[in-house]
Structure formats: structure tokens, C-alpha cells
mmCIF file of C-alpha atoms and ligand atoms in Angstrom:
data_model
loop_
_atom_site.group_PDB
_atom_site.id
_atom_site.type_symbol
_atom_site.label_atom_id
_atom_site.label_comp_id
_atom_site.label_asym_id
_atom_site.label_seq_id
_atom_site.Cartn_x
_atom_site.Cartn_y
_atom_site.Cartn_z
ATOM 1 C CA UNK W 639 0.000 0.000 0.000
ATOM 2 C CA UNK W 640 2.760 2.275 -0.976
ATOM 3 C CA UNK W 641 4.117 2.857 2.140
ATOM 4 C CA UNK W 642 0.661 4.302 3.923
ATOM 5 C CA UNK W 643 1.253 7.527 2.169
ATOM 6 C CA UNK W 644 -1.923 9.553 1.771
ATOM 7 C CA UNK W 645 -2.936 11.779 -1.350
ATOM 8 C CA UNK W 646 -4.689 14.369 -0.549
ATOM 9 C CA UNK W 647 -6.167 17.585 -1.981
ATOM 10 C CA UNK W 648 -8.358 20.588 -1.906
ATOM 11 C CA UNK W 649 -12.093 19.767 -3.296
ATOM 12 C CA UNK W 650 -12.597 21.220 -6.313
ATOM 13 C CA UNK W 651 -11.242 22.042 -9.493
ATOM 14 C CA UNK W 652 -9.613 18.667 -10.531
ATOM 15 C CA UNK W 653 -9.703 16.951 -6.913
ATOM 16 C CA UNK W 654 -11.582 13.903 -8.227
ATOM 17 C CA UNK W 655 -9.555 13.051 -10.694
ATOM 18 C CA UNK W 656 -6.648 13.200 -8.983
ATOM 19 C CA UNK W 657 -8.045 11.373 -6.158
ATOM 20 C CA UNK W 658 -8.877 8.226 -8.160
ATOM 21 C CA UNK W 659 -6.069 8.618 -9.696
ATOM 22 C CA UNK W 660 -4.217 8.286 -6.377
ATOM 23 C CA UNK W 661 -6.719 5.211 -5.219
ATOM 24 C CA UNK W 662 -6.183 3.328 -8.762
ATOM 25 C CA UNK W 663 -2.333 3.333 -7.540
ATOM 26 C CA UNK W 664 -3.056 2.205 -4.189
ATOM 27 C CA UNK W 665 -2.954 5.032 -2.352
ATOM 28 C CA UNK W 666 -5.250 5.862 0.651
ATOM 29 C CA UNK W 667 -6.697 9.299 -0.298
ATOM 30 C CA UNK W 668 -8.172 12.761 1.693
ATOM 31 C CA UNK W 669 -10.357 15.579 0.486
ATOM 32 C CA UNK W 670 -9.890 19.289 2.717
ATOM 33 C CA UNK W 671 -13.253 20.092 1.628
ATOM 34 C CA UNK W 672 -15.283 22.994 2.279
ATOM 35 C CA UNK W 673 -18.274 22.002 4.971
ATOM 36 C CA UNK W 674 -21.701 22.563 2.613
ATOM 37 C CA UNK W 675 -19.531 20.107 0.168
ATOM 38 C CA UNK W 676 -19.314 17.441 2.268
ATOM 39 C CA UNK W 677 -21.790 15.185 1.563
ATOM 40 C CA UNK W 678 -20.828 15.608 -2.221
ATOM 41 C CA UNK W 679 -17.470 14.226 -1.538
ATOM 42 C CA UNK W 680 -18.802 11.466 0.529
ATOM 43 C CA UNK W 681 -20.324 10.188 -3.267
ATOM 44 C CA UNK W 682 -17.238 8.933 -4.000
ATOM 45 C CA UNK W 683 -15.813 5.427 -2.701
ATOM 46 C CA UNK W 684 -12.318 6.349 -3.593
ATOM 47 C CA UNK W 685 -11.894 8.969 -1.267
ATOM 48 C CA UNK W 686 -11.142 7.296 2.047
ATOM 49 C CA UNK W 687 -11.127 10.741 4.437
ATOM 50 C CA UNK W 688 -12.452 14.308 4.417
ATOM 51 C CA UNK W 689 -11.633 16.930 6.203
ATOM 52 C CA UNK W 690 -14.242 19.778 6.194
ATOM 53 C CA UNK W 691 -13.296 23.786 6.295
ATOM 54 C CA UNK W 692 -15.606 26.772 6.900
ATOM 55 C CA UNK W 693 -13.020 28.344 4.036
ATOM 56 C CA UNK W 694 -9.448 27.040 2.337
ATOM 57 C CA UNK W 695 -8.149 30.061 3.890
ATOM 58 C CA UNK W 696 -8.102 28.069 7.142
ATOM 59 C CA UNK W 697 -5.522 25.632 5.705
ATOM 60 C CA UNK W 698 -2.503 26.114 7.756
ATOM 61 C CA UNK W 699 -4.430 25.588 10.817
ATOM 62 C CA UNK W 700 -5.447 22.719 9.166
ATOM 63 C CA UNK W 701 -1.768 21.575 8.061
ATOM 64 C CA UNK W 702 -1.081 21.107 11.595
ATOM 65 C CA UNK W 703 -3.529 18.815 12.670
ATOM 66 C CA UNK W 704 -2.289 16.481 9.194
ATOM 67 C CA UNK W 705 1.718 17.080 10.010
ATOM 68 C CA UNK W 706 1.712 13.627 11.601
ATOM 69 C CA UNK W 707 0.066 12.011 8.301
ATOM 70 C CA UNK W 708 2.124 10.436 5.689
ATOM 71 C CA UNK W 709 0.121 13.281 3.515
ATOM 72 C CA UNK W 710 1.683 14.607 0.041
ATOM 73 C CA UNK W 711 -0.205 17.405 -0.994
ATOM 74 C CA UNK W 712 -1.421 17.801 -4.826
ATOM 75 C CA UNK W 713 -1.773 21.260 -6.303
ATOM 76 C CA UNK W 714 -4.272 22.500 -8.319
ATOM 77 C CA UNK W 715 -6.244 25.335 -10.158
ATOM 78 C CA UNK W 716 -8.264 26.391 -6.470
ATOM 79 C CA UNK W 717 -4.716 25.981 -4.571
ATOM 80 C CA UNK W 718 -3.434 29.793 -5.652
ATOM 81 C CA UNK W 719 -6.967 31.037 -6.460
ATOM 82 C CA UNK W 720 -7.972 30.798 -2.983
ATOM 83 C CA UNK W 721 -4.182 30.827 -0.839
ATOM 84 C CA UNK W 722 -2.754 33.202 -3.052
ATOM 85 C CA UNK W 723 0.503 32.812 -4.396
ATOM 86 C CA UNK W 724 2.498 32.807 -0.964
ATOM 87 C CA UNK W 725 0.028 30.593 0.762
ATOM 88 C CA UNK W 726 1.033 27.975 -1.699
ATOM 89 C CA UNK W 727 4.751 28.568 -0.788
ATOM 90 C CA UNK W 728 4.506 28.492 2.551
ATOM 91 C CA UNK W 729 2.466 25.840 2.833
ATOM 92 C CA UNK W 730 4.791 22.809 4.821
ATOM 93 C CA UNK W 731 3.359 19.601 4.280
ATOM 94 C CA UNK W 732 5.261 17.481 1.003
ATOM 95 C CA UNK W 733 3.887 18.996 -1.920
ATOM 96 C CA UNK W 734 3.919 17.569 -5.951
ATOM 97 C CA UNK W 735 5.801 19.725 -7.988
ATOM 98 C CA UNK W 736 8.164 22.661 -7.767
ATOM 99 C CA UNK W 737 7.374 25.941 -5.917
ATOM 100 C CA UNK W 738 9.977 28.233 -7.637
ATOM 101 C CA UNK W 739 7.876 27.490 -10.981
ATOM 102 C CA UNK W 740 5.504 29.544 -9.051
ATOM 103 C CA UNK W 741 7.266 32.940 -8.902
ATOM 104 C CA UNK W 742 7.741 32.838 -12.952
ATOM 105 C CA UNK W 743 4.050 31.620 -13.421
ATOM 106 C CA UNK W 744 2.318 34.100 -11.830
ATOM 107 C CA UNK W 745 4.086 37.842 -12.889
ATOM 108 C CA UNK W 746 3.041 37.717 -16.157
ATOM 109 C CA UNK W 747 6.396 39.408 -17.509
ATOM 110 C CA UNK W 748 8.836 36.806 -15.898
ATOM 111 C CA UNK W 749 6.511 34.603 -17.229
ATOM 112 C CA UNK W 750 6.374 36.011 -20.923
ATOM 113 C CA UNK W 751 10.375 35.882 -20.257
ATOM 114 C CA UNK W 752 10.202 32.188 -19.589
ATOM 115 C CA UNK W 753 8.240 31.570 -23.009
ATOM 116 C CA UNK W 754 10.195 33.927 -25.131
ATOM 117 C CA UNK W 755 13.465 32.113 -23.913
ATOM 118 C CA UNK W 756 12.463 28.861 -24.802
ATOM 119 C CA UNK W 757 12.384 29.660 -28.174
ATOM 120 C CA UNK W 758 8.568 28.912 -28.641
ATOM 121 C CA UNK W 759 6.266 31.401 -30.255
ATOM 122 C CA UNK W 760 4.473 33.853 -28.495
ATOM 123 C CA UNK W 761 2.378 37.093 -29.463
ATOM 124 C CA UNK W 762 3.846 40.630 -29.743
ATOM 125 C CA UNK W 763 3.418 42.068 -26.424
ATOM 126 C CA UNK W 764 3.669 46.297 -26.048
ATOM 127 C CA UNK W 765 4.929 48.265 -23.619
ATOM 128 C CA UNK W 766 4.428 51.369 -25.429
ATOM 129 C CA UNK W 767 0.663 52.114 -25.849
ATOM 130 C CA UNK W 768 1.464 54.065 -29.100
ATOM 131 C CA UNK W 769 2.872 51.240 -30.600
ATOM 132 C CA UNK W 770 -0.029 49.238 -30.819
ATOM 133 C CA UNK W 771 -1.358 47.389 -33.890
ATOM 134 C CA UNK W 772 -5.182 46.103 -33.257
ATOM 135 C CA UNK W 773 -6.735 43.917 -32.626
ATOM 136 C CA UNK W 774 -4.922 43.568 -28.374
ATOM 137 C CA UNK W 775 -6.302 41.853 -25.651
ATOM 138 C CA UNK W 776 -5.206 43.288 -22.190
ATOM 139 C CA UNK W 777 -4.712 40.974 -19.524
ATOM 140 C CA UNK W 778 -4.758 41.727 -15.934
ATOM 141 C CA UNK W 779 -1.670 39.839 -14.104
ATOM 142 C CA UNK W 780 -3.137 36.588 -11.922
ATOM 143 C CA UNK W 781 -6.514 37.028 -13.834
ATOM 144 C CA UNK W 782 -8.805 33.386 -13.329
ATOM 145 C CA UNK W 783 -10.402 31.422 -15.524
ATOM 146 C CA UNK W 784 -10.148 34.413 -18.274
ATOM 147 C CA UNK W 785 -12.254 37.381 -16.024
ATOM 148 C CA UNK W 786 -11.187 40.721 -16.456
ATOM 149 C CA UNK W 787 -9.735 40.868 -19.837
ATOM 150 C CA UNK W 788 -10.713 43.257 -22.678
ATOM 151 C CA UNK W 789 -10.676 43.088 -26.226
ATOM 152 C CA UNK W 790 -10.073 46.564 -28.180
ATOM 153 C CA UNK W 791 -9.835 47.441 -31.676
ATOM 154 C CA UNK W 792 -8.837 51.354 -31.668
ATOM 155 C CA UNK W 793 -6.774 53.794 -30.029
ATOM 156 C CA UNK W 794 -9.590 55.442 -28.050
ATOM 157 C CA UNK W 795 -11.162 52.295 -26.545
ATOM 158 C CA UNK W 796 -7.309 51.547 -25.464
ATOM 159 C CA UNK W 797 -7.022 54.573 -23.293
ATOM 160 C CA UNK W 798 -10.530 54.088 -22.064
ATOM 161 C CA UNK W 799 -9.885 50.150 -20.962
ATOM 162 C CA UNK W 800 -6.525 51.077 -18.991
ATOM 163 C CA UNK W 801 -8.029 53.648 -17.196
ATOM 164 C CA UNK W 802 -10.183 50.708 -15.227
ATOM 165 C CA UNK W 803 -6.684 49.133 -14.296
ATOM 166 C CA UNK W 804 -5.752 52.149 -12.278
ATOM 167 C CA UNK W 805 -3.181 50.555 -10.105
ATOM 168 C CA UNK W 806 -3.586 46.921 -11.061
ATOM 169 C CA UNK W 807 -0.634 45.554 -13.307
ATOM 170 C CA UNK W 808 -1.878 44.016 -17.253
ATOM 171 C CA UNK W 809 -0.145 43.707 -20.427
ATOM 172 C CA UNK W 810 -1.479 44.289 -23.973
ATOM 173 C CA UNK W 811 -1.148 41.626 -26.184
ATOM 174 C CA UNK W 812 -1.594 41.053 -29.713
ATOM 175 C CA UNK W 813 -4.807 39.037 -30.252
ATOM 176 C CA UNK W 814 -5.141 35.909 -32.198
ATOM 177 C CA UNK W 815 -7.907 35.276 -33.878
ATOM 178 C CA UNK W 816 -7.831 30.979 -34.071
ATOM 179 C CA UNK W 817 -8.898 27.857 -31.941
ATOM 180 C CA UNK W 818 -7.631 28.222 -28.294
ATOM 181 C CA UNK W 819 -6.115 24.718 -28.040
ATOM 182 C CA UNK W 820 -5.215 23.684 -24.568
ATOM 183 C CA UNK W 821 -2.079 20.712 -24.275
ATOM 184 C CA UNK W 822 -1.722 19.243 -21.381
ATOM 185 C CA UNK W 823 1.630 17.736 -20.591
ATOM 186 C CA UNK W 824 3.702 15.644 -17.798
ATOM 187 C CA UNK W 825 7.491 15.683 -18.009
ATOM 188 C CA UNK W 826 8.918 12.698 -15.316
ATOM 189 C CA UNK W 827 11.809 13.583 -13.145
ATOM 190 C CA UNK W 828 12.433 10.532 -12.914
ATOM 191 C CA UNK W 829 11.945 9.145 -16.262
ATOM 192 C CA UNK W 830 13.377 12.641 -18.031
ATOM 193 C CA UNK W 831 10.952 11.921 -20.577
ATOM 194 C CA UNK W 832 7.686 14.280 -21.666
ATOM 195 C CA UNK W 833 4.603 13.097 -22.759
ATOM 196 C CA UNK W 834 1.257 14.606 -23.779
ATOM 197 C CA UNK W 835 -1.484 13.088 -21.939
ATOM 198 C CA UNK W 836 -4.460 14.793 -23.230
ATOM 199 C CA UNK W 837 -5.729 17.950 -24.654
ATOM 200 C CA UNK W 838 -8.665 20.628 -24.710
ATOM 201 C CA UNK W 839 -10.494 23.202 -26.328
ATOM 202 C CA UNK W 840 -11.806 25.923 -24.033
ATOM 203 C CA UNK W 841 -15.264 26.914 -23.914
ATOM 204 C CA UNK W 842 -15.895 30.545 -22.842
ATOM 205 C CA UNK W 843 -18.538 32.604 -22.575
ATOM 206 C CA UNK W 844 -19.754 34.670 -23.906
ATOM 207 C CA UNK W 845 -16.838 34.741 -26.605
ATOM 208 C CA UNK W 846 -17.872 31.334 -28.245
ATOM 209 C CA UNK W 847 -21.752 32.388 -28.238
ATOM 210 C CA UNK W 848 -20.845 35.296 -30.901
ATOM 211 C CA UNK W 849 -21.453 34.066 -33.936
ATOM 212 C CA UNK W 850 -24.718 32.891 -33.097
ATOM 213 C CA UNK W 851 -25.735 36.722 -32.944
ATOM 214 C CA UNK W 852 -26.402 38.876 -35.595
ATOM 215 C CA UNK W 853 -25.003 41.915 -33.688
ATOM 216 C CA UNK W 854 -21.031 42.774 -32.634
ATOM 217 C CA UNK W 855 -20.550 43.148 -28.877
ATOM 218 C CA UNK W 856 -18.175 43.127 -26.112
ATOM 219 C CA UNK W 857 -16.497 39.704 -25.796
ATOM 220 C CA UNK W 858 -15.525 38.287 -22.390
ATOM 221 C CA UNK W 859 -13.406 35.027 -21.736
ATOM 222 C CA UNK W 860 -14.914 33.793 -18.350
ATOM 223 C CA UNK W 861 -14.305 29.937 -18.766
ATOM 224 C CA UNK W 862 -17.778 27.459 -18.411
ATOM 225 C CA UNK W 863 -16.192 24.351 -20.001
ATOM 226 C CA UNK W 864 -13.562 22.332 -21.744
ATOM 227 C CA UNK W 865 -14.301 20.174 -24.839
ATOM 228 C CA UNK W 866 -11.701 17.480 -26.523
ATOM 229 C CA UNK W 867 -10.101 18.222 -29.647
ATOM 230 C CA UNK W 868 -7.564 15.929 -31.422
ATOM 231 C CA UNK W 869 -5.166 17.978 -33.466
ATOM 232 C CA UNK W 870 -3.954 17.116 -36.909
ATOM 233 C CA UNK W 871 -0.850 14.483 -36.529
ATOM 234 C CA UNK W 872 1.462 16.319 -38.143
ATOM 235 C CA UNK W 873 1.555 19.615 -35.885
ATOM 236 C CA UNK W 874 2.034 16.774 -32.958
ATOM 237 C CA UNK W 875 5.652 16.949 -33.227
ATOM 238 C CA UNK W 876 5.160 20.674 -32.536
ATOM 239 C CA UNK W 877 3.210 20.389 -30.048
ATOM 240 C CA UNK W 878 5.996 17.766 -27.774
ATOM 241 C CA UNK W 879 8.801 19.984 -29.197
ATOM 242 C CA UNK W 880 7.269 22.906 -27.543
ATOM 243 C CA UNK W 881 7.202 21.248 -24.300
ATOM 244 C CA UNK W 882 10.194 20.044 -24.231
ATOM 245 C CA UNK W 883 11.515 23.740 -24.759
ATOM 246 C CA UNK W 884 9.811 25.053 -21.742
ATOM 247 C CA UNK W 885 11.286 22.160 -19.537
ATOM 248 C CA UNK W 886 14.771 22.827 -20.717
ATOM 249 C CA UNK W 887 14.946 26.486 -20.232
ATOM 250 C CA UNK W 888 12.715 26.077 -16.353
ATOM 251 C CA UNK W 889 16.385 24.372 -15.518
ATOM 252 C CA UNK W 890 18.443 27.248 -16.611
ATOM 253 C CA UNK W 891 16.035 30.189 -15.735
ATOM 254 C CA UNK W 892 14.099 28.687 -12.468
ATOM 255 C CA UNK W 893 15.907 26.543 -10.634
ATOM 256 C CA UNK W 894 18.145 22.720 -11.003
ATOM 257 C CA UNK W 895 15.080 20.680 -10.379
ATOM 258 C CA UNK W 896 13.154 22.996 -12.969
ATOM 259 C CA UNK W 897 9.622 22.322 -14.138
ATOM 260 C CA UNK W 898 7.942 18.902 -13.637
ATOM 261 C CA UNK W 899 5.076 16.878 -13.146
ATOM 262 C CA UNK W 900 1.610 18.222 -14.947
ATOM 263 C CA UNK W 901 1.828 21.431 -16.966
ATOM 264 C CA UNK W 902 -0.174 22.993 -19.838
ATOM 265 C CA UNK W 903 0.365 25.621 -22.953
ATOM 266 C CA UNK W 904 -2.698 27.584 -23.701
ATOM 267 C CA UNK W 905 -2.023 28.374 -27.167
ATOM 268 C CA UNK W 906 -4.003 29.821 -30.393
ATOM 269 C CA UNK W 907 -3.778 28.028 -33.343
ATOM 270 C CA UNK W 908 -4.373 30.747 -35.897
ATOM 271 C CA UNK W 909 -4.660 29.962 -39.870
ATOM 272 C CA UNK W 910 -1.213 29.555 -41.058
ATOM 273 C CA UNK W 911 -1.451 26.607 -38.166
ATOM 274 C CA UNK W 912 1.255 28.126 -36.146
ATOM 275 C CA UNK W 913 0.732 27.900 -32.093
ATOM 276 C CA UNK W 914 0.647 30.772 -30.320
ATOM 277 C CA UNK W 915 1.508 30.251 -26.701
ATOM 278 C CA UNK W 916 -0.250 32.945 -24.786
ATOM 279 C CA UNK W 917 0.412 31.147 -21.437
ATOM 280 C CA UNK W 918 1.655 28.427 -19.444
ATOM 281 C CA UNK W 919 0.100 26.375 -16.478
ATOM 282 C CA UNK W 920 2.674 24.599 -14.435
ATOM 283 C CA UNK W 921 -0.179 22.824 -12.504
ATOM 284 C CA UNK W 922 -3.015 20.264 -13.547
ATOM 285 C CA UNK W 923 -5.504 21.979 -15.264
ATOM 286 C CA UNK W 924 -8.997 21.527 -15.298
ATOM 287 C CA UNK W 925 -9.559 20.393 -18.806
ATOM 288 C CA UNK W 926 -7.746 17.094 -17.681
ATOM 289 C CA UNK W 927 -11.384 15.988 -16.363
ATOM 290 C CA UNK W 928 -12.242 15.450 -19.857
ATOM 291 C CA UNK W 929 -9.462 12.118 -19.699
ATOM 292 C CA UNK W 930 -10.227 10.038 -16.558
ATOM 293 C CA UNK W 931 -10.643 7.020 -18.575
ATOM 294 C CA UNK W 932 -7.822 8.450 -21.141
ATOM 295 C CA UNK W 933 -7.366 10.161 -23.707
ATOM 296 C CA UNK W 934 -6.429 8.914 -27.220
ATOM 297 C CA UNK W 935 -2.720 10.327 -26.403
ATOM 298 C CA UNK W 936 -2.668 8.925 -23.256
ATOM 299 C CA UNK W 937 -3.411 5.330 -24.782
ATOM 300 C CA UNK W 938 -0.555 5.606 -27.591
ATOM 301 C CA UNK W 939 1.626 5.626 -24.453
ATOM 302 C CA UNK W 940 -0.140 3.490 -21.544
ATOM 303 C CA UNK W 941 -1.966 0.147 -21.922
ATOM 304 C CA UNK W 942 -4.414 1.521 -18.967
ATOM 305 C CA UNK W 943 -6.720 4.387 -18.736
ATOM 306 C CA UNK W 944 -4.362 6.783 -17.993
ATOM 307 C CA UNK W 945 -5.035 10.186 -16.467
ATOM 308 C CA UNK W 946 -3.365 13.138 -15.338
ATOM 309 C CA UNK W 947 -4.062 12.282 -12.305
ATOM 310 C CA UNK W 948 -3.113 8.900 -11.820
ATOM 311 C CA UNK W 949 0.102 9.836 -13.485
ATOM 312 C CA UNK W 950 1.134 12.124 -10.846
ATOM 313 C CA UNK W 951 0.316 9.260 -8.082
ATOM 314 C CA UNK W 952 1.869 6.359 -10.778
ATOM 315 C CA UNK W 953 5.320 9.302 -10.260
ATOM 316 C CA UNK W 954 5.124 9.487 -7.055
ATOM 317 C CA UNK W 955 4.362 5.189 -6.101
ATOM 318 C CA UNK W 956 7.919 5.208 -9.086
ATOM 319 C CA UNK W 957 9.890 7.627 -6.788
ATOM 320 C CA UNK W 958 8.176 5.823 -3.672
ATOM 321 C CA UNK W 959 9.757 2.400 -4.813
ATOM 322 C CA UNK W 960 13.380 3.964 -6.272
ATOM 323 C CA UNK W 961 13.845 5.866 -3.104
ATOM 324 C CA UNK W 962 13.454 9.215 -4.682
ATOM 325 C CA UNK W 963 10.502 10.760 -3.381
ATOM 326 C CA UNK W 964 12.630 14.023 -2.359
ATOM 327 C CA UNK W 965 12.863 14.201 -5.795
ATOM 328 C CA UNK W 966 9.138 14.792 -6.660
ATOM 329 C CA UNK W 967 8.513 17.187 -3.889
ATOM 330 C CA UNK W 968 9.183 20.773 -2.370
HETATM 331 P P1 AMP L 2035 -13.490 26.338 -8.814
HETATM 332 O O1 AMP L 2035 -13.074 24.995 -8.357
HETATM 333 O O2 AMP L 2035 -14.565 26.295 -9.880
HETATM 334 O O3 AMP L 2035 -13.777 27.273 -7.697
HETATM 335 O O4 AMP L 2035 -12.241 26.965 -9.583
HETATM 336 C C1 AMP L 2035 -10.995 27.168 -8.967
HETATM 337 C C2 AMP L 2035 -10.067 27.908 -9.936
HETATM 338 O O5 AMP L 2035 -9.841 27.119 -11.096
HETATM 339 C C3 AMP L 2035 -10.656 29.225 -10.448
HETATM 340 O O6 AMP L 2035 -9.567 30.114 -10.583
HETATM 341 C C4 AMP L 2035 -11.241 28.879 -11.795
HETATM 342 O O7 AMP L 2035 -11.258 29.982 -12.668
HETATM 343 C C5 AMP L 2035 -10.303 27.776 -12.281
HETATM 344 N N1 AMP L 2035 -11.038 26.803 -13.101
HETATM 345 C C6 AMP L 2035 -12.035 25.990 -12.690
HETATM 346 N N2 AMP L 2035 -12.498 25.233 -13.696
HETATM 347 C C7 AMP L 2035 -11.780 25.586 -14.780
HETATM 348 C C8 AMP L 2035 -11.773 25.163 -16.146
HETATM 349 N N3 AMP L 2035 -12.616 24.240 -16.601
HETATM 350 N N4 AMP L 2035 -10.838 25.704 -16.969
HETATM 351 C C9 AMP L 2035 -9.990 26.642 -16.515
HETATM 352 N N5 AMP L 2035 -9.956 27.091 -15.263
HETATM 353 C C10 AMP L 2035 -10.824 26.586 -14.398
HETATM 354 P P1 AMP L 2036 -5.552 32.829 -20.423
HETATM 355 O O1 AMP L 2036 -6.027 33.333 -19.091
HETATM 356 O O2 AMP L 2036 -4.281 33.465 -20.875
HETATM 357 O O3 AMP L 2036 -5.557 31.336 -20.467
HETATM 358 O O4 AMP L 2036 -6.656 33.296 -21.489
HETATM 359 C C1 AMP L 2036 -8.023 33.044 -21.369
HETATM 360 C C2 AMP L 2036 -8.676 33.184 -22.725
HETATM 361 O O5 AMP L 2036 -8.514 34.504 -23.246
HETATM 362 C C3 AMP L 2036 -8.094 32.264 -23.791
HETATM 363 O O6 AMP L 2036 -8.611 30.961 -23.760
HETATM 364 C C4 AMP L 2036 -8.455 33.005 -25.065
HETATM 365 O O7 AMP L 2036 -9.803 32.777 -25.462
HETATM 366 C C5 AMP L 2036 -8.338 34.451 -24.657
HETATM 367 N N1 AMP L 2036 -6.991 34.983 -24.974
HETATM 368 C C6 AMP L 2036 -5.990 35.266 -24.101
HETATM 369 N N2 AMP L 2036 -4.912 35.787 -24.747
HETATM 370 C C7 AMP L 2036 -5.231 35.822 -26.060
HETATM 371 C C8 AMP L 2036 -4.552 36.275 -27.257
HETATM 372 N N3 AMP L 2036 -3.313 36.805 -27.203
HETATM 373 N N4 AMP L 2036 -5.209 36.165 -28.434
HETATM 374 C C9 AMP L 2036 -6.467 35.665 -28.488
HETATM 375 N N5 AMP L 2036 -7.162 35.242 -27.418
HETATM 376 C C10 AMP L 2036 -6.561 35.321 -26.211
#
């Protein structure tokens, strides 16, 4: 039973998944979720403990109670949306993955860095409002789930959108107009290889609801739901070349151990079927809950239903049995 270690995770997000992930490895399994969810979690027979919360915000006082648990903590989408990004580093209970990744994930301009570096293709930022060529998106920095970004098409509408920043930090981006195509990696440690497990297409409202209207209006990117897409097999090589980029330069830029375990590019695929990468997830994402039995990538690679989740416990029950679990966690 792997030692008696004990999976556990915040519920929401991606938390089932991962969780029977975790019990399809043989790992006992615990849910901190919030009190009204309780009985939602108690559905599920592969969850062997919860732990119930007024709010997530209450975690550390929670961490102590679990310090003398075998627990390794999984990150998700919820874990910085509702700790913040220092919560999440000072949290002290083994955690999956690398917490330096999180300093050059979440300031959108070391992040931009990151992507430029690896040699992978981004779109034209500018830092010079003058300088713009339309259509831009701005982004707000630590935006979730797409909320709070605008779409303008002319100078005035610029200077009008900023002003509602006041002091909060964006960039302005070119936009792309394509198929937001989400890829949804897992690079082993332990393995040094990187496979593609799965991938999405967002679904966002109300900007995919547009052309059902006769009418132009505002768009807004505030994410509802993922769909699956397969891509075309031969920008697949592409698509694990770009990957492996970002890996290599996390080592150089971020730190030894680098990036590991899930990650995702958000990228744009726009007409002359070149990927734009507008941004990187060094977490699982939530369009992984399409996969829990697999995903067509996932079987060219595993003779099992293989999902991001269970491949982050299948890591860690590998690192358990090579004696390198230190390797896996921060
Ligand atoms: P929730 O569990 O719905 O409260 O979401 C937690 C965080 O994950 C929020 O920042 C959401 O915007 C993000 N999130 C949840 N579901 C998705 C999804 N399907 N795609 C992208 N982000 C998501
Ligand atoms: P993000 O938070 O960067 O994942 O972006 C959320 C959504 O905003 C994406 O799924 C796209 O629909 C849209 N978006 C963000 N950046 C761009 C861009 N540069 N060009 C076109 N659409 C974008």
C-alpha cells in the first residue's frame, strides 16, 4: 500500500480526478473540503477521508492537525486562487511539484520571459501604448479562468480600458484570432521523458456564443467548459517539441530541479497553423477531467486508462519504490 502515504487535496477544481487517480495506484486518499460540500465528496468510494473547512483560507491551521500524516499534498487550479501565491509557498506539508515554478508563473512578464526564452512562439506584447497594432487583448496579471480581460480594436477604446486598471498591473497583447487549443503535458523527473497526456479546447462565454448573434458586442473570456479536440498528426511533433523547450529552459532560468510533473500551454492556433503560446500552467488543469478514462494520447503511451491524475500518483508510487521521493517534492 505504498508505504501508507496519503494523497490528498483541496475539493474542487480537478480533486476527483486526482483522487482516483491516487486510489487506482493504491494510495489511501483525503479531500480538505469545504463544509456545505461534504456530503458531495462522501459520493465517491475512492476517497477514504475528508476533512471539512468553513473556508481554504483556514488551511494552515489545518496543516497542523495532518503534520503527523504520511500526507503529500497535490496542487491545483483552487490551490493559488484561494491561498494566493504565498500561501502555496509556505504551505509545509510534502507537496507535488516545484514551488519556484511559481514565482515565474504568476508575474506575467517573468513569465512572458520564460516563453520567449524557450524559443517557442508567443504574441507581440507592447509596452508602449502608441505602438499598438489592433486587434490587443489586455490581460490583468493573476486574472482566473479568463475574467477581467478586454478586447479593443482602436486607439480610443485603449485609453478608455486602462483607465479601469488604475493601479492593477496588465499587459497588452496582440490578439489571435484561431482555436484556443489547450495541451496538457507531464514531463517525469524521474523518467526525463515528456509526454502529452491529453488535450482541450476551451469553452468561454460569452466569446464562443458570438457568432450565433447577428449583432457585434463586447467579448468576455470567463471559462464554463472544456471540450476534446484531437489535433492534426502532423503539428504533434510541434506540439511535444514545444514542451520540451519550456522544460529545458525552467532548468536554466528557475531553478536545477526545474519544471515537472503536470503542466499545460494555452495556445491559439491561428490559420497559417502556427501555435501561439499565450500562457503556461505549471499545474493540472482543469480540462484534464475530460481524460479520466484516457485520452487517445494517453493510450498511444499506456496500456491503462491513464489520467493526469493517476500519473502524478503512478510518479510518485515510481519515486516511492526507487527511493526518490525528495525528488518529486518541495
Ligand atoms: P473552482 O473549483 O470552480 O472554484 O475553480 C478554482 C479555480 O480554477 C478558479 O480560478 C477557476 O477559474 C479555475 N477553473 C475551474 N475550472 C476551470 C476550467 N474548466 N478551466 C480553466 N480554469 C478553471
Ligand atoms: P488565459 O487566461 O491566458 O488562459 O486566457 C483566457 C482566454 O482569453 C483564452 O482561452 C483566449 O480565449 C483568450 N486569450 C488570451 N490571450 C489571447 C490572445 N493573445 N489572443 C487571443 N485570445 C486570447
Amino acid at each position: 500500500m505504498n508505504n501508507q502515504y496519503i494523497i490528498a487535496t483541496f475539493g474542487s477544481h480537478s480533486a476527483l480526478q486526482i483522487l482516483k487517480g491516487a486510489h487506482d495506484e493504491s494510495f489511501k486518499t483525503l479531500v480538505i473540503a469545504l463544509k456545505k460540500h461534504v456530503s458531495f465528496y462522501q459520493r465517491f468510494p475512492f476517497i477514504d477521508e475528508i476533512v471539512s473547512v468553513d473556508a481554504f483560507l483556514e488551511f494552515p491551521k489545518i496543516e497542523k492537525k495532518l503534520k503527523d500524516k504520511k500526507i503529500i499534498v497535490i496542487p491545483h487550479g483552487s490551490f493559488v486562487a484561494y491561498l494566493g501565491m504565498e500561501g502555496n509557498k509556505k504551505m509545509t506539508l510534502p507537496y507535488f511539484g516545484n514551488k519556484k515554478v511559481l514565482d515565474f508563473e504568476f508575474d506575467r512578464v517573468k513569465q512572458g520571459d520564460w516563453l520567449k526564452k524557450s524559443g517557442i512562439n508567443t504574441p507581440k506584447e507592447y509596452k508602449n501604448i502608441n505602438d499598438v497594432k489592433f486587434p490587443v487583448i489586455i490581460k490583468s496579471f493573476g486574472a482566473a479562468g479568463g475574467k477581467g480581460y478586454f478586447l479593443v480594436n482602436n486607439q480610443k477604446d485603449l485609453t478608455e480600458k486602462i483607465k479601469f486598471f488604475k493601479n492593477r498591473k496588465f499587459v497588452i497583447q496582440k490578439y489571435i484570432i484561431g482555436v484556443p487549443l489547450y495541451i496538457h503535458y507531464f514531463y517525469s523527473p524521474l523518467t526525463k521523458k515528456l509526454e502529452i497526456l491529453s488535450m482541450d479546447r476551451r469553452y468561454e462565454t460569452n466569446v464562443d456564443a458570438l457568432g450565433r448573434i447577428p449583432f457585434s458586442v463586447d467579448p468576455s473570456y470567463v471559462v464554463v467548459g472544456n471540450s476534446p479536440l484531437v489535433l492534426r498528426e502532423s503539428m504533434l511533433p510541434e506540439a511535444y517539441s514545444m514542451g520540451e523547450k519550456v522544460v529545458k529552459k525552467s532548468r536554466e532560468l528557475i531553478s536545477k530541479q526545474g519544471l515537472f510533473g503536470p503542466f499545460c500551454l494555452e495556445t491559439i492556433i491561428a490559420p497559417d497553423q502556427k501555435f501561439y503560446v499565450i500562457e503556461i500552467s505549471a499545474r493540472i488543469v482543469a480540462g484534464t477531467n475530460l481524460f479520466i478514462e484516457g485520452s487517445p494520447y494517453a493510450d498511444l503511451l499506456y496500456n491503462e486508462p491513464m489520467s493526469t491524475g493517476r500519473r502524478i500518483a503512478r510518479e510518485i508510487k515510481i519515486a516511492i519504490k526507487e527511493n526518490k521521493l525528495q525528488e518529486v517534492l518541495d
